[in-house]
PDB file of C-alpha atoms in Angstrom:
ATOM      1  CA  GLY A   1       0.000   0.000   0.000  1.00 53.00           C
ATOM      2  CA  ALA A   2       0.882   3.679  -0.162  1.00 78.00           C
ATOM      3  CA  GLY A   3       1.454   4.079   3.554  1.00 92.00           C
ATOM      4  CA  VAL A   4       1.828   2.187   6.803  1.00 95.00           C
ATOM      5  CA  SER A   5      -1.475   0.620   7.766  1.00 96.00           C
ATOM      6  CA  GLN A   6      -2.434  -0.375  11.304  1.00 97.00           C
ATOM      7  CA  SER A   7      -5.442  -2.237  12.578  1.00 97.00           C
ATOM      8  CA  PRO A   8      -7.604  -1.946  14.479  1.00 97.00           C
ATOM      9  CA  SER A   9      -7.598   1.837  14.863  1.00 96.00           C
ATOM     10  CA  ASN A  10      -9.231   1.522  18.267  1.00 97.00           C
ATOM     11  CA  LYS A  11      -9.450  -1.398  20.662  1.00 97.00           C
ATOM     12  CA  VAL A  12     -11.199  -1.594  24.007  1.00 98.00           C
ATOM     13  CA  THR A  13     -10.478  -4.718  25.999  1.00 97.00           C
ATOM     14  CA  GLU A  14     -11.077  -6.036  29.462  1.00 97.00           C
ATOM     15  CA  LYS A  15      -8.207  -6.361  31.889  1.00 97.00           C
ATOM     16  CA  GLY A  16      -6.641  -9.795  31.634  1.00 97.00           C
ATOM     17  CA  LYS A  17      -7.554 -10.405  28.005  1.00 98.00           C
ATOM     18  CA  ASP A  18      -4.999 -10.820  25.218  1.00 98.00           C
ATOM     19  CA  VAL A  19      -4.885  -8.395  22.286  1.00 98.00           C
ATOM     20  CA  GLU A  20      -3.203  -8.516  18.909  1.00 98.00           C
ATOM     21  CA  LEU A  21      -2.297  -5.403  16.957  1.00 98.00           C
ATOM     22  CA  ARG A  22      -1.399  -5.504  13.291  1.00 97.00           C
ATOM     23  CA  CYS A  23       0.926  -3.426  11.149  1.00 97.00           C
ATOM     24  CA  ASP A  24       1.323  -3.493   7.360  1.00 96.00           C
ATOM     25  CA  PRO A  25       4.503  -1.584   6.448  1.00 95.00           C
ATOM     26  CA  ILE A  26       5.205   0.250   3.226  1.00 93.00           C
ATOM     27  CA  SER A  27       6.119  -2.228   0.506  1.00 91.00           C
ATOM     28  CA  GLY A  28       9.878  -2.606   0.196  1.00 88.00           C
ATOM     29  CA  HIS A  29      10.658  -1.252   3.648  1.00 90.00           C
ATOM     30  CA  THR A  30      12.860  -3.702   5.458  1.00 88.00           C
ATOM     31  CA  ALA A  31      12.837  -1.973   8.841  1.00 89.00           C
ATOM     32  CA  LEU A  32       9.775  -1.976  11.077  1.00 93.00           C
ATOM     33  CA  TYR A  33       9.370  -0.335  14.472  1.00 93.00           C
ATOM     34  CA  TRP A  34       6.785  -0.507  17.233  1.00 96.00           C
ATOM     35  CA  TYR A  35       6.407   2.377  19.669  1.00 95.00           C
ATOM     36  CA  ARG A  36       4.046   3.028  22.557  1.00 96.00           C
ATOM     37  CA  GLN A  37       2.786   6.489  23.421  1.00 94.00           C
ATOM     38  CA  ARG A  38       0.912   7.074  26.650  1.00 93.00           C
ATOM     39  CA  LEU A  39      -1.327  10.099  26.905  1.00 88.00           C
ATOM     40  CA  GLY A  40       0.694  13.301  26.875  1.00 82.00           C
ATOM     41  CA  GLN A  41       4.007  11.478  26.761  1.00 85.00           C
ATOM     42  CA  GLY A  42       6.716  10.773  24.216  1.00 85.00           C
ATOM     43  CA  LEU A  43       7.296   7.757  22.015  1.00 90.00           C
ATOM     44  CA  GLU A  44       8.566   4.736  23.907  1.00 91.00           C
ATOM     45  CA  PHE A  45      10.523   2.270  21.786  1.00 91.00           C
ATOM     46  CA  LEU A  46       9.267  -1.317  21.988  1.00 95.00           C
ATOM     47  CA  ILE A  47      10.820  -3.447  19.266  1.00 94.00           C
ATOM     48  CA  TYR A  48      12.639  -3.121  15.956  1.00 90.00           C
ATOM     49  CA  PHE A  49      12.835  -5.553  13.022  1.00 91.00           C
ATOM     50  CA  GLN A  50      15.417  -5.221  10.277  1.00 87.00           C
ATOM     51  CA  GLY A  51      15.207  -7.687   7.402  1.00 83.00           C
ATOM     52  CA  ASN A  52      16.148 -11.187   8.478  1.00 83.00           C
ATOM     53  CA  SER A  53      18.258 -10.035  11.420  1.00 84.00           C
ATOM     54  CA  ALA A  54      17.291 -10.899  14.968  1.00 86.00           C
ATOM     55  CA  PRO A  55      14.866  -8.240  16.230  1.00 90.00           C
ATOM     56  CA  ASP A  56      15.906  -5.694  18.830  1.00 88.00           C
ATOM     57  CA  LYS A  57      13.495  -6.436  21.654  1.00 91.00           C
ATOM     58  CA  SER A  58      15.206  -4.241  24.215  1.00 88.00           C
ATOM     59  CA  GLY A  59      12.192  -1.958  24.640  1.00 91.00           C
ATOM     60  CA  LEU A  60       9.560  -4.563  25.452  1.00 95.00           C
ATOM     61  CA  PRO A  61       8.379  -3.676  28.976  1.00 94.00           C
ATOM     62  CA  SER A  62       7.559  -7.203  30.140  1.00 94.00           C
ATOM     63  CA  ASP A  63       7.234 -10.792  28.971  1.00 96.00           C
ATOM     64  CA  ARG A  64       3.543 -10.136  28.356  1.00 97.00           C
ATOM     65  CA  PHE A  65       4.611  -8.262  25.222  1.00 98.00           C
ATOM     66  CA  SER A  66       5.777 -10.047  22.086  1.00 97.00           C
ATOM     67  CA  ALA A  67       5.965  -9.259  18.403  1.00 97.00           C
ATOM     68  CA  GLU A  68       6.453 -11.169  15.216  1.00 95.00           C
ATOM     69  CA  ARG A  69       7.152 -10.247  11.672  1.00 94.00           C
ATOM     70  CA  THR A  70       6.731 -12.431   8.605  1.00 84.00           C
ATOM     71  CA  GLY A  71       9.693 -11.779   6.334  1.00 80.00           C
ATOM     72  CA  GLU A  72       9.592  -8.127   5.347  1.00 80.00           C
ATOM     73  CA  SER A  73       5.839  -7.747   5.553  1.00 89.00           C
ATOM     74  CA  VAL A  74       3.165  -7.791   8.218  1.00 95.00           C
ATOM     75  CA  SER A  75       3.973  -7.534  11.903  1.00 97.00           C
ATOM     76  CA  THR A  76       1.783  -8.320  14.878  1.00 97.00           C
ATOM     77  CA  LEU A  77       2.265  -7.043  18.415  1.00 98.00           C
ATOM     78  CA  THR A  78       0.664  -9.235  21.043  1.00 98.00           C
ATOM     79  CA  ILE A  79      -0.049  -8.172  24.595  1.00 98.00           C
ATOM     80  CA  GLN A  80      -1.081 -10.973  26.914  1.00 98.00           C
ATOM     81  CA  ARG A  81      -3.083 -10.552  30.114  1.00 98.00           C
ATOM     82  CA  THR A  82      -3.556  -6.856  29.492  1.00 98.00           C
ATOM     83  CA  GLN A  83      -3.285  -4.396  32.362  1.00 97.00           C
ATOM     84  CA  GLN A  84      -4.689  -0.897  32.668  1.00 96.00           C
ATOM     85  CA  GLU A  85      -1.200   0.571  32.347  1.00 96.00           C
ATOM     86  CA  ASP A  86      -1.043  -0.927  28.840  1.00 97.00           C
ATOM     87  CA  SER A  87      -3.580   1.669  27.707  1.00 97.00           C
ATOM     88  CA  ALA A  88      -1.828   3.793  25.109  1.00 97.00           C
ATOM     89  CA  VAL A  89      -1.536   4.465  21.408  1.00 96.00           C
ATOM     90  CA  TYR A  90       0.643   1.849  19.732  1.00 97.00           C
ATOM     91  CA  LEU A  91       2.421   3.229  16.694  1.00 97.00           C
ATOM     92  CA  CYS A  92       4.115   1.274  13.955  1.00 96.00           C
ATOM     93  CA  ALA A  93       6.638   2.750  11.532  1.00 94.00           C
ATOM     94  CA  SER A  94       8.662   1.417   8.622  1.00 92.00           C
ATOM     95  CA  SER A  95      11.751   2.604   6.799  1.00 88.00           C
ATOM     96  CA  HIS A  96      13.993   1.582   3.959  1.00 84.00           C
ATOM     97  CA  ARG A  97      17.251  -0.117   4.826  1.00 70.00           C
ATOM     98  CA  VAL A  98      19.419   2.707   3.533  1.00 60.00           C
ATOM     99  CA  LEU A  99      17.258   5.727   4.296  1.00 58.00           C
ATOM    100  CA  THR A 100      16.375   6.022   7.940  1.00 66.00           C
ATOM    101  CA  GLU A 101      13.396   8.325   7.692  1.00 83.00           C
ATOM    102  CA  ALA A 102      10.578   6.286   9.156  1.00 88.00           C
ATOM    103  CA  PHE A 103       6.957   6.642   8.147  1.00 92.00           C
ATOM    104  CA  PHE A 104       4.295   6.081  10.759  1.00 94.00           C
ATOM    105  CA  GLY A 105       0.906   4.464  10.662  1.00 95.00           C
ATOM    106  CA  GLN A 106      -2.104   6.086  12.303  1.00 95.00           C
ATOM    107  CA  GLY A 107      -1.718   3.934  15.365  1.00 96.00           C
ATOM    108  CA  THR A 108      -3.975   1.722  17.434  1.00 97.00           C
ATOM    109  CA  ARG A 109      -5.525   3.299  20.495  1.00 97.00           C
ATOM    110  CA  LEU A 110      -5.732   0.571  23.118  1.00 98.00           C
ATOM    111  CA  THR A 111      -7.939   1.073  26.155  1.00 97.00           C
ATOM    112  CA  VAL A 112      -7.902  -1.538  28.907  1.00 97.00           C
ATOM    113  CA  VAL A 113     -10.914  -1.340  31.208  1.00 96.00           C
TER     114      VAL A 113
ATOM    115  CA  GLU B   1      22.557   4.947  27.355  1.00 69.00           C
ATOM    116  CA  ASP B   2      21.623   6.773  24.182  1.00 76.00           C
ATOM    117  CA  LYS B   3      19.247   9.657  24.713  1.00 86.00           C
ATOM    118  CA  VAL B   4      17.612  12.586  22.993  1.00 92.00           C
ATOM    119  CA  VAL B   5      16.543  15.669  24.945  1.00 94.00           C
ATOM    120  CA  GLN B   6      14.232  18.339  23.637  1.00 96.00           C
ATOM    121  CA  SER B   7      13.546  21.820  24.943  1.00 96.00           C
ATOM    122  CA  PRO B   8      11.416  23.557  25.788  1.00 96.00           C
ATOM    123  CA  LEU B   9       8.812  20.979  26.773  1.00 94.00           C
ATOM    124  CA  SER B  10       6.084  23.379  25.760  1.00 95.00           C
ATOM    125  CA  LEU B  11       5.872  26.748  24.094  1.00 97.00           C
ATOM    126  CA  VAL B  12       2.981  29.155  23.562  1.00 98.00           C
ATOM    127  CA  VAL B  13       3.398  32.018  21.097  1.00 97.00           C
ATOM    128  CA  HIS B  14       1.233  34.356  19.065  1.00 97.00           C
ATOM    129  CA  GLU B  15       0.538  33.864  15.395  1.00 97.00           C
ATOM    130  CA  GLY B  16       3.264  35.470  13.329  1.00 97.00           C
ATOM    131  CA  ASP B  17       6.016  34.909  15.862  1.00 97.00           C
ATOM    132  CA  THR B  18       9.181  32.960  15.081  1.00 98.00           C
ATOM    133  CA  VAL B  19      10.069  29.971  17.246  1.00 98.00           C
ATOM    134  CA  THR B  20      13.185  27.867  17.737  1.00 98.00           C
ATOM    135  CA  LEU B  21      12.937  24.333  19.069  1.00 98.00           C
ATOM    136  CA  ASN B  22      15.985  22.560  20.420  1.00 98.00           C
ATOM    137  CA  CYS B  23      17.163  18.974  20.338  1.00 97.00           C
ATOM    138  CA  SER B  24      20.340  17.625  21.878  1.00 96.00           C
ATOM    139  CA  TYR B  25      21.520  14.041  21.649  1.00 92.00           C
ATOM    140  CA  GLU B  26      23.952  11.631  23.186  1.00 86.00           C
ATOM    141  CA  VAL B  27      24.174   8.577  21.003  1.00 75.00           C
ATOM    142  CA  THR B  28      26.862   6.164  19.967  1.00 75.00           C
ATOM    143  CA  ASN B  29      27.489   5.606  16.275  1.00 78.00           C
ATOM    144  CA  PHE B  30      25.320   8.578  15.321  1.00 82.00           C
ATOM    145  CA  ARG B  31      24.019   8.496  11.775  1.00 82.00           C
ATOM    146  CA  SER B  32      21.232  11.026  11.398  1.00 88.00           C
ATOM    147  CA  LEU B  33      18.772  13.217  13.218  1.00 92.00           C
ATOM    148  CA  LEU B  34      15.128  13.448  12.244  1.00 93.00           C
ATOM    149  CA  TRP B  35      12.348  15.899  13.011  1.00 96.00           C
ATOM    150  CA  TYR B  36       8.664  14.958  13.032  1.00 96.00           C
ATOM    151  CA  LYS B  37       5.412  16.851  13.559  1.00 97.00           C
ATOM    152  CA  GLN B  38       2.674  15.099  15.518  1.00 95.00           C
ATOM    153  CA  GLU B  39      -0.775  16.648  15.408  1.00 92.00           C
ATOM    154  CA  LYS B  40      -3.020  13.717  16.258  1.00 82.00           C
ATOM    155  CA  LYS B  41      -1.768  10.159  16.222  1.00 79.00           C
ATOM    156  CA  ALA B  42       0.781   9.643  13.480  1.00 89.00           C
ATOM    157  CA  PRO B  43       3.991  11.697  13.457  1.00 93.00           C
ATOM    158  CA  THR B  44       4.704  13.078  10.008  1.00 93.00           C
ATOM    159  CA  PHE B  45       8.250  13.375   8.750  1.00 93.00           C
ATOM    160  CA  LEU B  46       9.764  16.858   8.371  1.00 96.00           C
ATOM    161  CA  PHE B  47      13.541  16.653   7.972  1.00 94.00           C
ATOM    162  CA  MET B  48      16.452  14.279   8.131  1.00 92.00           C
ATOM    163  CA  LEU B  49      19.876  15.763   8.874  1.00 93.00           C
ATOM    164  CA  THR B  50      23.164  13.949   8.518  1.00 89.00           C
ATOM    165  CA  SER B  51      25.769  16.674   7.940  1.00 88.00           C
ATOM    166  CA  SER B  52      26.738  19.589  10.140  1.00 89.00           C
ATOM    167  CA  GLY B  53      26.028  23.137   9.076  1.00 90.00           C
ATOM    168  CA  ILE B  54      23.797  22.366   6.112  1.00 89.00           C
ATOM    169  CA  GLU B  55      20.358  23.890   6.534  1.00 93.00           C
ATOM    170  CA  LYS B  56      17.328  21.978   5.392  1.00 94.00           C
ATOM    171  CA  LYS B  57      14.380  24.173   4.479  1.00 96.00           C
ATOM    172  CA  SER B  58      10.738  23.595   3.654  1.00 95.00           C
ATOM    173  CA  GLY B  59       8.577  26.678   3.418  1.00 97.00           C
ATOM    174  CA  ARG B  60       8.566  28.419   6.775  1.00 98.00           C
ATOM    175  CA  LEU B  61      10.367  25.523   8.489  1.00 98.00           C
ATOM    176  CA  SER B  62      14.107  25.054   8.565  1.00 97.00           C
ATOM    177  CA  SER B  63      16.523  22.920  10.520  1.00 97.00           C
ATOM    178  CA  ILE B  64      20.239  22.591  11.025  1.00 96.00           C
ATOM    179  CA  LEU B  65      22.543  20.121  12.745  1.00 95.00           C
ATOM    180  CA  ASP B  66      25.711  20.716  14.767  1.00 93.00           C
ATOM    181  CA  LYS B  67      27.533  17.388  15.114  1.00 86.00           C
ATOM    182  CA  LYS B  68      30.333  18.897  17.150  1.00 89.00           C
ATOM    183  CA  GLU B  69      28.032  20.254  19.846  1.00 89.00           C
ATOM    184  CA  LEU B  70      25.532  17.396  19.378  1.00 91.00           C
ATOM    185  CA  PHE B  71      22.381  19.393  18.807  1.00 94.00           C
ATOM    186  CA  SER B  72      19.872  20.467  16.220  1.00 97.00           C
ATOM    187  CA  ILE B  73      17.371  23.293  16.004  1.00 97.00           C
ATOM    188  CA  LEU B  74      14.062  23.555  14.207  1.00 98.00           C
ATOM    189  CA  ASN B  75      12.958  27.060  13.250  1.00 98.00           C
ATOM    190  CA  ILE B  76       9.459  28.068  12.283  1.00 98.00           C
ATOM    191  CA  THR B  77       8.971  31.607  10.999  1.00 98.00           C
ATOM    192  CA  ALA B  78       5.698  33.535  10.696  1.00 98.00           C
ATOM    193  CA  THR B  79       3.904  30.860  12.727  1.00 98.00           C
ATOM    194  CA  GLN B  80       0.306  29.951  11.945  1.00 97.00           C
ATOM    195  CA  THR B  81      -2.326  28.182  14.028  1.00 96.00           C
ATOM    196  CA  GLY B  82      -1.812  25.114  11.859  1.00 96.00           C
ATOM    197  CA  ASP B  83       1.711  24.840  13.231  1.00 97.00           C
ATOM    198  CA  SER B  84       0.291  23.896  16.627  1.00 97.00           C
ATOM    199  CA  ALA B  85       1.519  20.359  17.286  1.00 97.00           C
ATOM    200  CA  VAL B  86       4.069  18.313  19.167  1.00 95.00           C
ATOM    201  CA  TYR B  87       7.442  18.412  17.436  1.00 97.00           C
ATOM    202  CA  LEU B  88       9.527  15.294  17.900  1.00 96.00           C
ATOM    203  CA  CYS B  89      13.231  14.851  17.390  1.00 95.00           C
ATOM    204  CA  ALA B  90      14.810  11.418  16.881  1.00 92.00           C
ATOM    205  CA  SER B  91      18.303  10.094  16.374  1.00 89.00           C
ATOM    206  CA  ALA B  92      19.293   7.101  14.297  1.00 81.00           C
ATOM    207  CA  PHE B  93      22.343   4.934  14.681  1.00 73.00           C
ATOM    208  CA  SER B  94      24.462   3.258  12.069  1.00 64.00           C
ATOM    209  CA  PHE B  95      26.290  -0.025  11.601  1.00 56.00           C
ATOM    210  CA  GLY B  96      23.219  -2.075  10.910  1.00 54.00           C
ATOM    211  CA  ASN B  97      21.107  -0.731  13.739  1.00 57.00           C
ATOM    212  CA  GLU B  98      18.870   2.062  12.558  1.00 66.00           C
ATOM    213  CA  LYS B  99      16.729   2.065  15.680  1.00 75.00           C
ATOM    214  CA  LEU B 100      15.213   5.507  16.170  1.00 83.00           C
ATOM    215  CA  THR B 101      15.390   7.010  19.635  1.00 86.00           C
ATOM    216  CA  PHE B 102      12.874   9.798  20.206  1.00 90.00           C
ATOM    217  CA  GLY B 103      12.868  12.748  22.536  1.00 92.00           C
ATOM    218  CA  THR B 104       9.728  13.531  24.514  1.00 90.00           C
ATOM    219  CA  GLY B 105       8.807  16.362  22.161  1.00 94.00           C
ATOM    220  CA  THR B 106       8.014  20.053  22.341  1.00 96.00           C
ATOM    221  CA  ARG B 107       4.335  20.984  22.454  1.00 95.00           C
ATOM    222  CA  LEU B 108       3.907  24.151  20.410  1.00 97.00           C
ATOM    223  CA  THR B 109       0.692  26.151  20.699  1.00 97.00           C
ATOM    224  CA  ILE B 110       0.039  29.091  18.398  1.00 97.00           C
ATOM    225  CA  ILE B 111      -2.495  31.622  19.663  1.00 97.00           C
ATOM    226  CA  PRO B 112      -4.472  33.446  16.941  1.00 94.00           C
TER     227      PRO B 112
END
């Protein structure tokens, strides 16, 4: 597609449930990033995929968070046993291997009630 | 630990004023510095800077990088209400790790 696509755009879930967020990067972009942004705060790095290299998972806040990416395409971010503090906007971005300008999707607003 | 610091955290000015936003960084293997504008959810790309002293310009916005002093500035002249947003600065590393580290942003509010 023309841009980074994320789904769903909004998700309300009950505490303790698992959620799965999806990101479709720009075609041809080998790098894919997940960020979390709590209300009024900055972007918190979660995980980074680059081609077939091992992902940089250093930003994942707990073992309830995991992410996968199929080749150089779709990525899913899974949050297990959601907690209220997981409520945030989850942003996905992709970039070309050589150019590092990253383009963002519209994000998924997750609300845990 | 690599970090990016932006100042001020927030800024309120009148329409027509000129503003300067600051970004300093401490990163290993620095490759580039990027500026984004975030109005609602998705940050939109403004500039990418890799060389010192070369100004990037787009309309009323301009930015420059100082790799010796490890900072960048974003200037907006003749501000308009549509410039109200959070402006984010990010640094990218090299050597196969282009992870972007973001600052917390500067919230700019333009009063009509």
